[in-house]
Amino acid sequence: KNQVEQSPQSLIILEGKNCTLQCNYTVSPFSNLRWYKQDTGRGPVSLTIMTFSENTKSNGRYTATLDADTKQSSLHITASQLSDSASYICVVSAQNQGGKLIFGQGTELSVKP
Amino acid sequence: SQTIHQWPATLVQPVGSPLSLECTVEGTSNPNLYWYRQAAGRGLQLLFYSVGIGQISSEVPQNLSASRPQDRQFILSSKKLLLSDSGFYLCAWSVAGLRQAEAFFGQGTRLTVV
């Protein structure tokens, strides 16, 4: 069964600190992996998207990594800001399912002053 | 540029009443369309996705149905709402056939069934 598992479920960090969120997936055959940021009550907004041939992709203070062999991805946030408080969602799509997106449950990040 | 419209933003409906949520996409053709639901404190759950007019795939058995009467229109419906249908509903679209196709989300509809 195609699944996406994220950890931790929630995380509290102090402003200015770094953090890393994890995503493990069993989706096969793999097409691409995306990280989204979702503010409370809003739609998700894309941070990064990677195919199997990409190991790292950055978007400002956000850096995503992908290991297609172990089927793991991480999202590293550098020098966190209060506005980083949100839910971060890992999304994987399979090659043979018409573009269907499979969502992880998300990691709820809270950045405290 | 492409945009996605979803309405209404909030909705309070009594149990047993019908539901119709509409989503339209502009600036693209033949998109993949999705309906998701997010219960309070939970992740996004895919409800339906469509790769073309009249083509609907249902991911979970439920009290809801979806239709795609036009290429860029996706409708989520129910004949009789249940309390458990309460949640945050999101419509999304992506370009079909591209491996790095981005998915864009609407702003969501907060549905409360009372």
mmCIF file with all atom_site columns, C-alpha atoms in Angstrom:
data_model
loop_
_atom_site.group_PDB
_atom_site.id
_atom_site.type_symbol
_atom_site.label_atom_id
_atom_site.label_alt_id
_atom_site.label_comp_id
_atom_site.label_asym_id
_atom_site.label_entity_id
_atom_site.label_seq_id
_atom_site.pdbx_PDB_ins_code
_atom_site.Cartn_x
_atom_site.Cartn_y
_atom_site.Cartn_z
_atom_site.occupancy
_atom_site.B_iso_or_equiv
_atom_site.pdbx_formal_charge
_atom_site.auth_seq_id
_atom_site.auth_comp_id
_atom_site.auth_asym_id
_atom_site.auth_atom_id
_atom_site.pdbx_PDB_model_num
ATOM 1   C CA . LYS A 1 1   ? 0.000   0.000  0.000   1.00 0.00 ? 1   LYS A CA 1
ATOM 2   C CA . ASN A 1 2   ? 1.295   3.454  -0.886  1.00 0.00 ? 2   ASN A CA 1
ATOM 3   C CA . GLN A 1 3   ? 1.896   5.409  2.300   1.00 0.00 ? 3   GLN A CA 1
ATOM 4   C CA . VAL A 1 4   ? 3.703   8.488  3.517   1.00 0.00 ? 4   VAL A CA 1
ATOM 5   C CA . GLU A 1 5   ? 4.777   8.721  7.161   1.00 0.00 ? 5   GLU A CA 1
ATOM 6   C CA . GLN A 1 6   ? 6.062   11.900 8.785   1.00 0.00 ? 6   GLN A CA 1
ATOM 7   C CA . SER A 1 7   ? 7.869   12.513 12.028  1.00 0.00 ? 7   SER A CA 1
ATOM 8   C CA . PRO A 1 8   ? 7.723   14.060 14.467  1.00 0.00 ? 8   PRO A CA 1
ATOM 9   C CA . GLN A 1 9   ? 3.996   14.673 14.682  1.00 0.00 ? 9   GLN A CA 1
ATOM 10  C CA . SER A 1 10  ? 4.657   18.007 16.371  1.00 0.00 ? 10  SER A CA 1
ATOM 11  C CA . LEU A 1 11  ? 7.689   20.080 17.234  1.00 0.00 ? 11  LEU A CA 1
ATOM 12  C CA . ILE A 1 12  ? 8.354   23.174 19.321  1.00 0.00 ? 12  ILE A CA 1
ATOM 13  C CA . ILE A 1 13  ? 11.549  25.150 18.801  1.00 0.00 ? 13  ILE A CA 1
ATOM 14  C CA . LEU A 1 14  ? 12.902  28.546 19.777  1.00 0.00 ? 14  LEU A CA 1
ATOM 15  C CA . GLU A 1 15  ? 13.171  31.328 17.253  1.00 0.00 ? 15  GLU A CA 1
ATOM 16  C CA . GLY A 1 16  ? 16.514  31.294 15.476  1.00 0.00 ? 16  GLY A CA 1
ATOM 17  C CA . LYS A 1 17  ? 17.093  27.574 15.937  1.00 0.00 ? 17  LYS A CA 1
ATOM 18  C CA . ASN A 1 18  ? 17.300  24.997 13.148  1.00 0.00 ? 18  ASN A CA 1
ATOM 19  C CA . CYS A 1 19  ? 15.110  21.926 12.816  1.00 0.00 ? 19  CYS A CA 1
ATOM 20  C CA . THR A 1 20  ? 14.699  18.895 10.580  1.00 0.00 ? 20  THR A CA 1
ATOM 21  C CA . LEU A 1 21  ? 11.469  17.176 9.667   1.00 0.00 ? 21  LEU A CA 1
ATOM 22  C CA . GLN A 1 22  ? 11.381  13.603 8.367   1.00 0.00 ? 22  GLN A CA 1
ATOM 23  C CA . CYS A 1 23  ? 9.319   11.836 5.722   1.00 0.00 ? 23  CYS A CA 1
ATOM 24  C CA . ASN A 1 24  ? 9.383   8.124  4.868   1.00 0.00 ? 24  ASN A CA 1
ATOM 25  C CA . TYR A 1 25  ? 7.356   6.725  2.004   1.00 0.00 ? 25  TYR A CA 1
ATOM 26  C CA . THR A 1 26  ? 6.462   3.405  0.445   1.00 0.00 ? 26  THR A CA 1
ATOM 27  C CA . VAL A 1 27  ? 5.007   4.828  -2.764  1.00 0.00 ? 27  VAL A CA 1
ATOM 28  C CA . SER A 1 28  ? 6.137   2.893  -5.809  1.00 0.00 ? 28  SER A CA 1
ATOM 29  C CA . PRO A 1 29  ? 6.950   3.492  -8.572  1.00 0.00 ? 29  PRO A CA 1
ATOM 30  C CA . PHE A 1 30  ? 8.016   6.872  -7.307  1.00 0.00 ? 30  PHE A CA 1
ATOM 31  C CA . SER A 1 31  ? 7.420   9.980  -9.397  1.00 0.00 ? 31  SER A CA 1
ATOM 32  C CA . ASN A 1 32  ? 8.134   12.986 -7.227  1.00 0.00 ? 32  ASN A CA 1
ATOM 33  C CA . LEU A 1 33  ? 8.109   14.250 -3.664  1.00 0.00 ? 33  LEU A CA 1
ATOM 34  C CA . ARG A 1 34  ? 6.935   17.632 -2.481  1.00 0.00 ? 34  ARG A CA 1
ATOM 35  C CA . TRP A 1 35  ? 7.032   19.543 0.743   1.00 0.00 ? 35  TRP A CA 1
ATOM 36  C CA . TYR A 1 36  ? 4.200   21.939 1.521   1.00 0.00 ? 36  TYR A CA 1
ATOM 37  C CA . LYS A 1 37  ? 3.655   24.523 4.223   1.00 0.00 ? 37  LYS A CA 1
ATOM 38  C CA . GLN A 1 38  ? 0.110   24.956 5.458   1.00 0.00 ? 38  GLN A CA 1
ATOM 39  C CA . ASP A 1 39  ? -0.855  27.845 7.675   1.00 0.00 ? 39  ASP A CA 1
ATOM 40  C CA . THR A 1 40  ? -3.874  27.287 9.887   1.00 0.00 ? 40  THR A CA 1
ATOM 41  C CA . GLY A 1 41  ? -7.106  27.555 7.927   1.00 0.00 ? 41  GLY A CA 1
ATOM 42  C CA . ARG A 1 42  ? -5.342  28.038 4.603   1.00 0.00 ? 42  ARG A CA 1
ATOM 43  C CA . GLY A 1 43  ? -4.491  25.889 1.629   1.00 0.00 ? 43  GLY A CA 1
ATOM 44  C CA . PRO A 1 44  ? -1.020  24.299 1.433   1.00 0.00 ? 44  PRO A CA 1
ATOM 45  C CA . VAL A 1 45  ? 1.697   26.205 -0.364  1.00 0.00 ? 45  VAL A CA 1
ATOM 46  C CA . SER A 1 46  ? 4.535   24.423 -2.131  1.00 0.00 ? 46  SER A CA 1
ATOM 47  C CA . LEU A 1 47  ? 8.082   24.697 -0.771  1.00 0.00 ? 47  LEU A CA 1
ATOM 48  C CA . THR A 1 48  ? 9.994   22.194 -2.922  1.00 0.00 ? 48  THR A CA 1
ATOM 49  C CA . ILE A 1 49  ? 9.437   19.442 -5.436  1.00 0.00 ? 49  ILE A CA 1
ATOM 50  C CA . MET A 1 50  ? 11.995  16.743 -6.289  1.00 0.00 ? 50  MET A CA 1
ATOM 51  C CA . THR A 1 51  ? 12.184  13.801 -8.666  1.00 0.00 ? 51  THR A CA 1
ATOM 52  C CA . PHE A 1 52  ? 14.185  10.636 -7.972  1.00 0.00 ? 52  PHE A CA 1
ATOM 53  C CA . SER A 1 53  ? 17.314  12.078 -9.600  1.00 0.00 ? 53  SER A CA 1
ATOM 54  C CA . GLU A 1 54  ? 17.471  15.070 -7.252  1.00 0.00 ? 54  GLU A CA 1
ATOM 55  C CA . ASN A 1 55  ? 19.124  14.746 -3.843  1.00 0.00 ? 55  ASN A CA 1
ATOM 56  C CA . THR A 1 56  ? 18.795  18.278 -2.530  1.00 0.00 ? 56  THR A CA 1
ATOM 57  C CA . LYS A 1 57  ? 16.705  21.322 -3.289  1.00 0.00 ? 57  LYS A CA 1
ATOM 58  C CA . SER A 1 58  ? 16.647  24.613 -1.473  1.00 0.00 ? 58  SER A CA 1
ATOM 59  C CA . ASN A 1 59  ? 14.098  27.385 -1.210  1.00 0.00 ? 59  ASN A CA 1
ATOM 60  C CA . GLY A 1 60  ? 15.464  30.174 0.940   1.00 0.00 ? 60  GLY A CA 1
ATOM 61  C CA . ARG A 1 61  ? 15.833  28.877 4.498   1.00 0.00 ? 61  ARG A CA 1
ATOM 62  C CA . TYR A 1 62  ? 14.187  25.586 3.521   1.00 0.00 ? 62  TYR A CA 1
ATOM 63  C CA . THR A 1 63  ? 16.327  22.703 2.250   1.00 0.00 ? 63  THR A CA 1
ATOM 64  C CA . ALA A 1 64  ? 14.822  19.383 1.255   1.00 0.00 ? 64  ALA A CA 1
ATOM 65  C CA . THR A 1 65  ? 16.787  16.186 0.751   1.00 0.00 ? 65  THR A CA 1
ATOM 66  C CA . LEU A 1 66  ? 15.738  12.996 -0.936  1.00 0.00 ? 66  LEU A CA 1
ATOM 67  C CA . ASP A 1 67  ? 17.195  9.482  -0.770  1.00 0.00 ? 67  ASP A CA 1
ATOM 68  C CA . ALA A 1 68  ? 15.246  7.493  -3.336  1.00 0.00 ? 68  ALA A CA 1
ATOM 69  C CA . ASP A 1 69  ? 17.040  4.278  -2.369  1.00 0.00 ? 69  ASP A CA 1
ATOM 70  C CA . THR A 1 70  ? 15.918  4.350  1.260   1.00 0.00 ? 70  THR A CA 1
ATOM 71  C CA . LYS A 1 71  ? 12.702  6.238  0.372   1.00 0.00 ? 71  LYS A CA 1
ATOM 72  C CA . GLN A 1 72  ? 13.371  8.981  2.856   1.00 0.00 ? 72  GLN A CA 1
ATOM 73  C CA . SER A 1 73  ? 13.189  12.736 2.661   1.00 0.00 ? 73  SER A CA 1
ATOM 74  C CA . SER A 1 74  ? 13.900  15.505 5.108   1.00 0.00 ? 74  SER A CA 1
ATOM 75  C CA . LEU A 1 75  ? 13.072  19.187 5.302   1.00 0.00 ? 75  LEU A CA 1
ATOM 76  C CA . HIS A 1 76  ? 15.621  21.332 7.108   1.00 0.00 ? 76  HIS A CA 1
ATOM 77  C CA . ILE A 1 77  ? 14.646  24.796 8.285   1.00 0.00 ? 77  ILE A CA 1
ATOM 78  C CA . THR A 1 78  ? 17.491  27.147 9.089   1.00 0.00 ? 78  THR A CA 1
ATOM 79  C CA . ALA A 1 79  ? 17.332  30.078 11.497  1.00 0.00 ? 79  ALA A CA 1
ATOM 80  C CA . SER A 1 80  ? 13.654  29.606 12.219  1.00 0.00 ? 80  SER A CA 1
ATOM 81  C CA . GLN A 1 81  ? 11.275  32.552 12.399  1.00 0.00 ? 81  GLN A CA 1
ATOM 82  C CA . LEU A 1 82  ? 7.949   32.953 14.149  1.00 0.00 ? 82  LEU A CA 1
ATOM 83  C CA . SER A 1 83  ? 6.264   32.889 10.735  1.00 0.00 ? 83  SER A CA 1
ATOM 84  C CA . ASP A 1 84  ? 7.565   29.362 10.192  1.00 0.00 ? 84  ASP A CA 1
ATOM 85  C CA . SER A 1 85  ? 4.928   28.124 12.626  1.00 0.00 ? 85  SER A CA 1
ATOM 86  C CA . ALA A 1 86  ? 2.698   25.951 10.456  1.00 0.00 ? 86  ALA A CA 1
ATOM 87  C CA . SER A 1 87  ? 2.004   22.393 9.405   1.00 0.00 ? 87  SER A CA 1
ATOM 88  C CA . TYR A 1 88  ? 4.577   20.911 7.028   1.00 0.00 ? 88  TYR A CA 1
ATOM 89  C CA . ILE A 1 89  ? 3.281   18.227 4.752   1.00 0.00 ? 89  ILE A CA 1
ATOM 90  C CA . CYS A 1 90  ? 5.206   15.668 2.707   1.00 0.00 ? 90  CYS A CA 1
ATOM 91  C CA . VAL A 1 91  ? 3.433   14.612 -0.472  1.00 0.00 ? 91  VAL A CA 1
ATOM 92  C CA . VAL A 1 92  ? 4.457   11.832 -2.838  1.00 0.00 ? 92  VAL A CA 1
ATOM 93  C CA . SER A 1 93  ? 3.061   10.921 -6.226  1.00 0.00 ? 93  SER A CA 1
ATOM 94  C CA . ALA A 1 94  ? 3.374   7.632  -8.080  1.00 0.00 ? 94  ALA A CA 1
ATOM 95  C CA . GLN A 1 95  ? 4.150   7.271  -11.755 1.00 0.00 ? 95  GLN A CA 1
ATOM 96  C CA . ASN A 1 96  ? 1.241   5.065  -12.614 1.00 0.00 ? 96  ASN A CA 1
ATOM 97  C CA . GLN A 1 97  ? -1.673  6.690  -10.823 1.00 0.00 ? 97  GLN A CA 1
ATOM 98  C CA . GLY A 1 98  ? -2.570  9.636  -12.996 1.00 0.00 ? 98  GLY A CA 1
ATOM 99  C CA . GLY A 1 99  ? -0.856  12.156 -10.792 1.00 0.00 ? 99  GLY A CA 1
ATOM 100 C CA . LYS A 1 100 ? -2.638  11.199 -7.590  1.00 0.00 ? 100 LYS A CA 1
ATOM 101 C CA . LEU A 1 101 ? -0.980  12.829 -4.593  1.00 0.00 ? 101 LEU A CA 1
ATOM 102 C CA . ILE A 1 102 ? -0.429  10.833 -1.418  1.00 0.00 ? 102 ILE A CA 1
ATOM 103 C CA . PHE A 1 103 ? -0.191  13.005 1.673   1.00 0.00 ? 103 PHE A CA 1
ATOM 104 C CA . GLY A 1 104 ? 1.603   12.488 4.916   1.00 0.00 ? 104 GLY A CA 1
ATOM 105 C CA . GLN A 1 105 ? -0.157  13.520 8.124   1.00 0.00 ? 105 GLN A CA 1
ATOM 106 C CA . GLY A 1 106 ? 2.081   16.531 8.507   1.00 0.00 ? 106 GLY A CA 1
ATOM 107 C CA . THR A 1 107 ? 4.374   17.861 11.210  1.00 0.00 ? 107 THR A CA 1
ATOM 108 C CA . GLU A 1 108 ? 2.991   20.713 13.297  1.00 0.00 ? 108 GLU A CA 1
ATOM 109 C CA . LEU A 1 109 ? 5.843   23.148 13.905  1.00 0.00 ? 109 LEU A CA 1
ATOM 110 C CA . SER A 1 110 ? 5.593   25.849 16.531  1.00 0.00 ? 110 SER A CA 1
ATOM 111 C CA . VAL A 1 111 ? 8.322   28.474 16.747  1.00 0.00 ? 111 VAL A CA 1
ATOM 112 C CA . LYS A 1 112 ? 8.416   30.304 20.063  1.00 0.00 ? 112 LYS A CA 1
ATOM 113 C CA . PRO A 1 113 ? 10.110  33.670 20.787  1.00 0.00 ? 113 PRO A CA 1
ATOM 114 C CA . SER B 2 1   ? -1.636  32.879 -15.068 1.00 0.00 ? 1   SER B CA 1
ATOM 115 C CA . GLN B 2 2   ? -3.477  29.998 -13.503 1.00 0.00 ? 2   GLN B CA 1
ATOM 116 C CA . THR B 2 3   ? -5.834  30.510 -10.579 1.00 0.00 ? 3   THR B CA 1
ATOM 117 C CA . ILE B 2 4   ? -8.116  28.288 -8.583  1.00 0.00 ? 4   ILE B CA 1
ATOM 118 C CA . HIS B 2 5   ? -11.367 29.421 -7.028  1.00 0.00 ? 5   HIS B CA 1
ATOM 119 C CA . GLN B 2 6   ? -13.163 27.593 -4.282  1.00 0.00 ? 6   GLN B CA 1
ATOM 120 C CA . TRP B 2 7   ? -16.360 28.650 -2.584  1.00 0.00 ? 7   TRP B CA 1
ATOM 121 C CA . PRO B 2 8   ? -17.868 29.237 -0.174  1.00 0.00 ? 8   PRO B CA 1
ATOM 122 C CA . ALA B 2 9   ? -15.130 29.943 2.355   1.00 0.00 ? 9   ALA B CA 1
ATOM 123 C CA . THR B 2 10  ? -17.264 28.910 5.311   1.00 0.00 ? 10  THR B CA 1
ATOM 124 C CA . LEU B 2 11  ? -20.499 26.987 5.551   1.00 0.00 ? 11  LEU B CA 1
ATOM 125 C CA . VAL B 2 12  ? -22.729 25.884 8.396   1.00 0.00 ? 12  VAL B CA 1
ATOM 126 C CA . GLN B 2 13  ? -25.274 23.264 7.447   1.00 0.00 ? 13  GLN B CA 1
ATOM 127 C CA . PRO B 2 14  ? -27.757 21.183 9.462   1.00 0.00 ? 14  PRO B CA 1
ATOM 128 C CA . VAL B 2 15  ? -27.522 17.414 9.560   1.00 0.00 ? 15  VAL B CA 1
ATOM 129 C CA . GLY B 2 16  ? -29.450 15.850 6.701   1.00 0.00 ? 16  GLY B CA 1
ATOM 130 C CA . SER B 2 17  ? -29.183 18.864 4.408   1.00 0.00 ? 17  SER B CA 1
ATOM 131 C CA . PRO B 2 18  ? -27.557 18.676 0.959   1.00 0.00 ? 18  PRO B CA 1
ATOM 132 C CA . LEU B 2 19  ? -24.110 20.013 0.134   1.00 0.00 ? 19  LEU B CA 1
ATOM 133 C CA . SER B 2 20  ? -22.532 21.478 -2.954  1.00 0.00 ? 20  SER B CA 1
ATOM 134 C CA . LEU B 2 21  ? -19.009 22.873 -2.962  1.00 0.00 ? 21  LEU B CA 1
ATOM 135 C CA . GLU B 2 22  ? -17.629 24.222 -6.198  1.00 0.00 ? 22  GLU B CA 1
ATOM 136 C CA . CYS B 2 23  ? -14.110 24.577 -7.475  1.00 0.00 ? 23  CYS B CA 1
ATOM 137 C CA . THR B 2 24  ? -13.033 26.135 -10.754 1.00 0.00 ? 24  THR B CA 1
ATOM 138 C CA . VAL B 2 25  ? -9.626  26.546 -12.335 1.00 0.00 ? 25  VAL B CA 1
ATOM 139 C CA . GLU B 2 26  ? -8.616  29.253 -14.760 1.00 0.00 ? 26  GLU B CA 1
ATOM 140 C CA . GLY B 2 27  ? -5.670  29.590 -17.105 1.00 0.00 ? 27  GLY B CA 1
ATOM 141 C CA . THR B 2 28  ? -5.067  25.926 -17.866 1.00 0.00 ? 28  THR B CA 1
ATOM 142 C CA . SER B 2 29  ? -6.764  23.048 -19.647 1.00 0.00 ? 29  SER B CA 1
ATOM 143 C CA . ASN B 2 30  ? -7.248  19.376 -18.818 1.00 0.00 ? 30  ASN B CA 1
ATOM 144 C CA . PRO B 2 31  ? -5.912  19.669 -15.286 1.00 0.00 ? 31  PRO B CA 1
ATOM 145 C CA . ASN B 2 32  ? -5.938  16.881 -12.720 1.00 0.00 ? 32  ASN B CA 1
ATOM 146 C CA . LEU B 2 33  ? -8.406  17.935 -10.036 1.00 0.00 ? 33  LEU B CA 1
ATOM 147 C CA . TYR B 2 34  ? -8.572  16.859 -6.403  1.00 0.00 ? 34  TYR B CA 1
ATOM 148 C CA . TRP B 2 35  ? -10.835 17.164 -3.386  1.00 0.00 ? 35  TRP B CA 1
ATOM 149 C CA . TYR B 2 36  ? -9.259  16.772 0.053   1.00 0.00 ? 36  TYR B CA 1
ATOM 150 C CA . ARG B 2 37  ? -10.663 16.911 3.545   1.00 0.00 ? 37  ARG B CA 1
ATOM 151 C CA . GLN B 2 38  ? -8.802  17.844 6.689   1.00 0.00 ? 38  GLN B CA 1
ATOM 152 C CA . ALA B 2 39  ? -10.489 16.997 9.962   1.00 0.00 ? 39  ALA B CA 1
ATOM 153 C CA . ALA B 2 40  ? -9.535  19.063 12.996  1.00 0.00 ? 40  ALA B CA 1
ATOM 154 C CA . GLY B 2 41  ? -5.954  18.270 14.046  1.00 0.00 ? 41  GLY B CA 1
ATOM 155 C CA . ARG B 2 42  ? -5.528  15.728 11.267  1.00 0.00 ? 42  ARG B CA 1
ATOM 156 C CA . GLY B 2 43  ? -3.692  15.560 7.968   1.00 0.00 ? 43  GLY B CA 1
ATOM 157 C CA . LEU B 2 44  ? -5.124  15.914 4.500   1.00 0.00 ? 44  LEU B CA 1
ATOM 158 C CA . GLN B 2 45  ? -7.191  12.998 3.234   1.00 0.00 ? 45  GLN B CA 1
ATOM 159 C CA . LEU B 2 46  ? -7.720  12.566 -0.488  1.00 0.00 ? 46  LEU B CA 1
ATOM 160 C CA . LEU B 2 47  ? -11.421 12.143 -1.217  1.00 0.00 ? 47  LEU B CA 1
ATOM 161 C CA . PHE B 2 48  ? -11.673 12.256 -5.004  1.00 0.00 ? 48  PHE B CA 1
ATOM 162 C CA . TYR B 2 49  ? -9.457  12.941 -7.965  1.00 0.00 ? 49  TYR B CA 1
ATOM 163 C CA . SER B 2 50  ? -10.226 13.405 -11.619 1.00 0.00 ? 50  SER B CA 1
ATOM 164 C CA . VAL B 2 51  ? -8.042  13.173 -14.699 1.00 0.00 ? 51  VAL B CA 1
ATOM 165 C CA . GLY B 2 52  ? -10.749 14.338 -17.121 1.00 0.00 ? 52  GLY B CA 1
ATOM 166 C CA . ILE B 2 53  ? -14.372 15.284 -17.642 1.00 0.00 ? 53  ILE B CA 1
ATOM 167 C CA . GLY B 2 54  ? -16.663 12.682 -16.130 1.00 0.00 ? 54  GLY B CA 1
ATOM 168 C CA . GLN B 2 55  ? -13.694 10.673 -14.783 1.00 0.00 ? 55  GLN B CA 1
ATOM 169 C CA . ILE B 2 56  ? -13.851 10.471 -11.016 1.00 0.00 ? 56  ILE B CA 1
ATOM 170 C CA . SER B 2 57  ? -11.870 8.199  -8.715  1.00 0.00 ? 57  SER B CA 1
ATOM 171 C CA . SER B 2 58  ? -13.048 7.824  -5.141  1.00 0.00 ? 58  SER B CA 1
ATOM 172 C CA . GLU B 2 59  ? -10.431 7.137  -2.518  1.00 0.00 ? 59  GLU B CA 1
ATOM 173 C CA . VAL B 2 60  ? -12.556 6.359  0.516   1.00 0.00 ? 60  VAL B CA 1
ATOM 174 C CA . PRO B 2 61  ? -16.130 5.171  0.952   1.00 0.00 ? 61  PRO B CA 1
ATOM 175 C CA . GLN B 2 62  ? -18.184 7.984  2.347   1.00 0.00 ? 62  GLN B CA 1
ATOM 176 C CA . ASN B 2 63  ? -21.245 10.092 2.267   1.00 0.00 ? 63  ASN B CA 1
ATOM 177 C CA . LEU B 2 64  ? -19.877 12.372 -0.434  1.00 0.00 ? 64  LEU B CA 1
ATOM 178 C CA . SER B 2 65  ? -19.716 12.342 -4.214  1.00 0.00 ? 65  SER B CA 1
ATOM 179 C CA . ALA B 2 66  ? -17.859 14.368 -6.823  1.00 0.00 ? 66  ALA B CA 1
ATOM 180 C CA . SER B 2 67  ? -18.583 15.404 -10.369 1.00 0.00 ? 67  SER B CA 1
ATOM 181 C CA . ARG B 2 68  ? -16.654 17.092 -13.145 1.00 0.00 ? 68  ARG B CA 1
ATOM 182 C CA . PRO B 2 69  ? -19.214 18.493 -15.573 1.00 0.00 ? 69  PRO B CA 1
ATOM 183 C CA . GLN B 2 70  ? -16.678 20.703 -17.320 1.00 0.00 ? 70  GLN B CA 1
ATOM 184 C CA . ASP B 2 71  ? -12.940 20.520 -17.863 1.00 0.00 ? 71  ASP B CA 1
ATOM 185 C CA . ARG B 2 72  ? -12.100 23.063 -15.189 1.00 0.00 ? 72  ARG B CA 1
ATOM 186 C CA . GLN B 2 73  ? -14.988 22.578 -12.785 1.00 0.00 ? 73  GLN B CA 1
ATOM 187 C CA . PHE B 2 74  ? -15.022 20.134 -9.899  1.00 0.00 ? 74  PHE B CA 1
ATOM 188 C CA . ILE B 2 75  ? -17.995 19.795 -7.569  1.00 0.00 ? 75  ILE B CA 1
ATOM 189 C CA . LEU B 2 76  ? -18.217 18.052 -4.219  1.00 0.00 ? 76  LEU B CA 1
ATOM 190 C CA . SER B 2 77  ? -21.716 17.035 -3.158  1.00 0.00 ? 77  SER B CA 1
ATOM 191 C CA . SER B 2 78  ? -23.742 15.228 -0.584  1.00 0.00 ? 78  SER B CA 1
ATOM 192 C CA . LYS B 2 79  ? -27.437 14.398 -0.525  1.00 0.00 ? 79  LYS B CA 1
ATOM 193 C CA . LYS B 2 80  ? -27.614 14.277 3.281   1.00 0.00 ? 80  LYS B CA 1
ATOM 194 C CA . LEU B 2 81  ? -24.841 15.641 5.465   1.00 0.00 ? 81  LEU B CA 1
ATOM 195 C CA . LEU B 2 82  ? -23.655 13.837 8.572   1.00 0.00 ? 82  LEU B CA 1
ATOM 196 C CA . LEU B 2 83  ? -21.992 15.366 11.616  1.00 0.00 ? 83  LEU B CA 1
ATOM 197 C CA . SER B 2 84  ? -18.813 13.521 10.634  1.00 0.00 ? 84  SER B CA 1
ATOM 198 C CA . ASP B 2 85  ? -18.700 15.465 7.361   1.00 0.00 ? 85  ASP B CA 1
ATOM 199 C CA . SER B 2 86  ? -17.520 18.542 9.238   1.00 0.00 ? 86  SER B CA 1
ATOM 200 C CA . GLY B 2 87  ? -14.028 19.592 8.281   1.00 0.00 ? 87  GLY B CA 1
ATOM 201 C CA . PHE B 2 88  ? -11.858 21.734 6.079   1.00 0.00 ? 88  PHE B CA 1
ATOM 202 C CA . TYR B 2 89  ? -12.286 20.903 2.397   1.00 0.00 ? 89  TYR B CA 1
ATOM 203 C CA . LEU B 2 90  ? -9.608  21.754 -0.097  1.00 0.00 ? 90  LEU B CA 1
ATOM 204 C CA . CYS B 2 91  ? -9.709  21.670 -3.883  1.00 0.00 ? 91  CYS B CA 1
ATOM 205 C CA . ALA B 2 92  ? -6.455  21.367 -5.807  1.00 0.00 ? 92  ALA B CA 1
ATOM 206 C CA . TRP B 2 93  ? -5.248  21.063 -9.373  1.00 0.00 ? 93  TRP B CA 1
ATOM 207 C CA . SER B 2 94  ? -2.109  19.943 -11.139 1.00 0.00 ? 94  SER B CA 1
ATOM 208 C CA . VAL B 2 95  ? -0.921  19.718 -14.719 1.00 0.00 ? 95  VAL B CA 1
ATOM 209 C CA . ALA B 2 96  ? -1.490  16.231 -16.058 1.00 0.00 ? 96  ALA B CA 1
ATOM 210 C CA . GLY B 2 97  ? 1.416   14.228 -17.362 1.00 0.00 ? 97  GLY B CA 1
ATOM 211 C CA . LEU B 2 98  ? 4.358   16.196 -15.939 1.00 0.00 ? 98  LEU B CA 1
ATOM 212 C CA . ARG B 2 99  ? 6.612   14.495 -13.431 1.00 0.00 ? 99  ARG B CA 1
ATOM 213 C CA . GLN B 2 100 ? 7.339   17.750 -11.676 1.00 0.00 ? 100 GLN B CA 1
ATOM 214 C CA . ALA B 2 101 ? 3.802   19.026 -11.945 1.00 0.00 ? 101 ALA B CA 1
ATOM 215 C CA . GLU B 2 102 ? 3.079   21.452 -9.199  1.00 0.00 ? 102 GLU B CA 1
ATOM 216 C CA . ALA B 2 103 ? -0.154  21.120 -7.253  1.00 0.00 ? 103 ALA B CA 1
ATOM 217 C CA . PHE B 2 104 ? -2.007  24.298 -6.396  1.00 0.00 ? 104 PHE B CA 1
ATOM 218 C CA . PHE B 2 105 ? -4.607  24.521 -3.688  1.00 0.00 ? 105 PHE B CA 1
ATOM 219 C CA . GLY B 2 106 ? -7.657  26.658 -3.213  1.00 0.00 ? 106 GLY B CA 1
ATOM 220 C CA . GLN B 2 107 ? -8.162  28.522 0.033   1.00 0.00 ? 107 GLN B CA 1
ATOM 221 C CA . GLY B 2 108 ? -10.501 25.897 1.407   1.00 0.00 ? 108 GLY B CA 1
ATOM 222 C CA . THR B 2 109 ? -14.062 25.666 2.709   1.00 0.00 ? 109 THR B CA 1
ATOM 223 C CA . ARG B 2 110 ? -14.667 25.318 6.422   1.00 0.00 ? 110 ARG B CA 1
ATOM 224 C CA . LEU B 2 111 ? -17.783 23.130 6.724   1.00 0.00 ? 111 LEU B CA 1
ATOM 225 C CA . THR B 2 112 ? -19.550 22.762 10.043  1.00 0.00 ? 112 THR B CA 1
ATOM 226 C CA . VAL B 2 113 ? -22.440 20.342 10.219  1.00 0.00 ? 113 VAL B CA 1
ATOM 227 C CA . VAL B 2 114 ? -24.723 21.066 13.174  1.00 0.00 ? 114 VAL B CA 1
#
